[in-house]
Amino acid sequence: MLRLFYLILAGFLALSACTAPEYANDTPGRSPTKAYRIRSGDVSKIQYRMLDSVNSLRAASGAGPVQLDAQLNAAAATHSRDMSVQNRPWHFGSDGSSPLDRVARAGYYGRFLGENISETYESEIETLGAWMDQAGTRQVILDPSAVSMGFAWYQENSGKIWWTMIMGG
């Protein structure tokens, strides 16, 4: 009986030493409810920070650099806002459009290679890291035939960000 008491006591002590788990998408020291806020003046800084990061990753994998493309940026921005309206991250528009439809509508005449999307409260660099952790989204970023990139987002008042990256060849 005394042995059972000590086992239960040891179990409670072990559990009391546990802390609440950190959220996988949180930066250490940052509250999970604190959103990454984007100011209107940060648009080009964020796009070029993402472009530089993507090109560094591409260079490390042996792929050539990509350039930002205005038409792909426009298609990405349209889709980011539309995902927010639909309140779900997916590759189809509220009008049933596919990524191919959106890049054609935006006037991009190159070859569509892929689209990465995300719904998060994280920065663009954290989002890129999450995309690089998944084989399918990493393949879009590192596609050796890519020469153009579109990158945009829509941030809701709550802080939630809908990111879209489109690669073209």
Tab-separated table of C-alpha atoms in Angstrom, residues 21-98:
chain	number	residue	atom	x	y	z
A	21	PRO	CA	3.619	22.939	-24.510
A	22	GLU	CA	4.918	25.645	-26.804
A	23	TYR	CA	2.976	26.092	-29.981
A	24	ALA	CA	4.952	24.766	-32.944
A	25	ASN	CA	4.463	27.972	-34.905
A	26	ASP	CA	5.513	30.341	-32.137
A	27	THR	CA	8.787	32.112	-31.840
A	28	PRO	CA	10.319	31.521	-28.375
A	29	GLY	CA	9.468	34.387	-26.068
A	30	ARG	CA	6.515	35.534	-28.144
A	31	SER	CA	2.940	35.061	-27.015
A	32	PRO	CA	0.888	32.722	-29.250
A	33	THR	CA	-1.796	35.407	-29.462
A	34	LYS	CA	0.571	38.134	-30.611
A	35	ALA	CA	0.268	38.530	-34.354
A	36	TYR	CA	2.936	39.658	-36.772
A	37	ARG	CA	1.673	43.065	-37.881
A	38	ILE	CA	2.380	44.394	-41.352
A	39	ARG	CA	2.350	48.148	-41.899
A	40	SER	CA	1.392	49.599	-45.267
A	41	GLY	CA	4.911	50.923	-45.810
A	42	ASP	CA	6.426	47.447	-45.412
A	43	VAL	CA	5.133	45.983	-48.686
A	44	SER	CA	8.303	46.236	-50.770
A	45	LYS	CA	10.558	45.383	-47.796
A	46	ILE	CA	8.621	42.168	-47.176
A	47	GLN	CA	8.507	41.203	-50.854
A	48	TYR	CA	12.239	41.752	-51.321
A	49	ARG	CA	13.107	40.031	-48.034
A	50	MET	CA	11.157	37.006	-49.282
A	51	LEU	CA	12.763	37.224	-52.732
A	52	ASP	CA	16.266	37.356	-51.211
A	53	SER	CA	15.480	34.407	-48.923
A	54	VAL	CA	14.023	32.336	-51.771
A	55	ASN	CA	17.003	33.092	-53.998
A	56	SER	CA	19.420	32.094	-51.219
A	57	LEU	CA	17.631	28.771	-50.835
A	58	ARG	CA	17.563	28.284	-54.598
A	59	ALA	CA	21.298	29.038	-54.886
A	60	ALA	CA	22.061	26.507	-52.144
A	61	SER	CA	20.115	23.873	-54.113
A	62	GLY	CA	21.809	24.738	-57.416
A	63	ALA	CA	18.799	26.533	-58.954
A	64	GLY	CA	19.037	29.938	-60.578
A	65	PRO	CA	17.505	33.104	-59.112
A	66	VAL	CA	13.941	34.282	-59.705
A	67	GLN	CA	12.658	37.830	-60.172
A	68	LEU	CA	9.497	39.358	-58.759
A	69	ASP	CA	6.832	39.629	-61.446
A	70	ALA	CA	4.098	42.285	-61.230
A	71	GLN	CA	1.444	40.063	-62.808
A	72	LEU	CA	2.215	37.151	-60.478
A	73	ASN	CA	2.218	39.555	-57.514
A	74	ALA	CA	-1.248	40.748	-58.573
A	75	ALA	CA	-2.543	37.167	-58.922
A	76	ALA	CA	-1.097	36.320	-55.478
A	77	ALA	CA	-2.672	39.398	-53.871
A	78	THR	CA	-6.067	38.622	-55.383
A	79	HIS	CA	-5.937	35.051	-54.133
A	80	SER	CA	-4.791	36.034	-50.631
A	81	ARG	CA	-7.772	38.357	-50.237
A	82	ASP	CA	-10.113	35.744	-51.692
A	83	MET	CA	-8.910	33.070	-49.250
A	84	SER	CA	-9.716	35.489	-46.430
A	85	VAL	CA	-13.222	36.030	-47.811
A	86	GLN	CA	-13.702	32.258	-48.030
A	87	ASN	CA	-12.033	31.805	-44.625
A	88	ARG	CA	-10.094	28.782	-45.814
A	89	PRO	CA	-6.653	28.203	-47.280
A	90	TRP	CA	-7.050	26.410	-50.572
A	91	HIS	CA	-6.015	26.786	-54.171
A	92	PHE	CA	-9.416	27.539	-55.712
A	93	GLY	CA	-11.033	30.953	-55.878
A	94	SER	CA	-14.538	31.721	-54.667
A	95	ASP	CA	-15.533	31.873	-58.338
A	96	GLY	CA	-14.142	28.380	-58.952
A	97	SER	CA	-10.934	29.699	-60.543
A	98	SER	CA	-7.740	27.670	-60.431
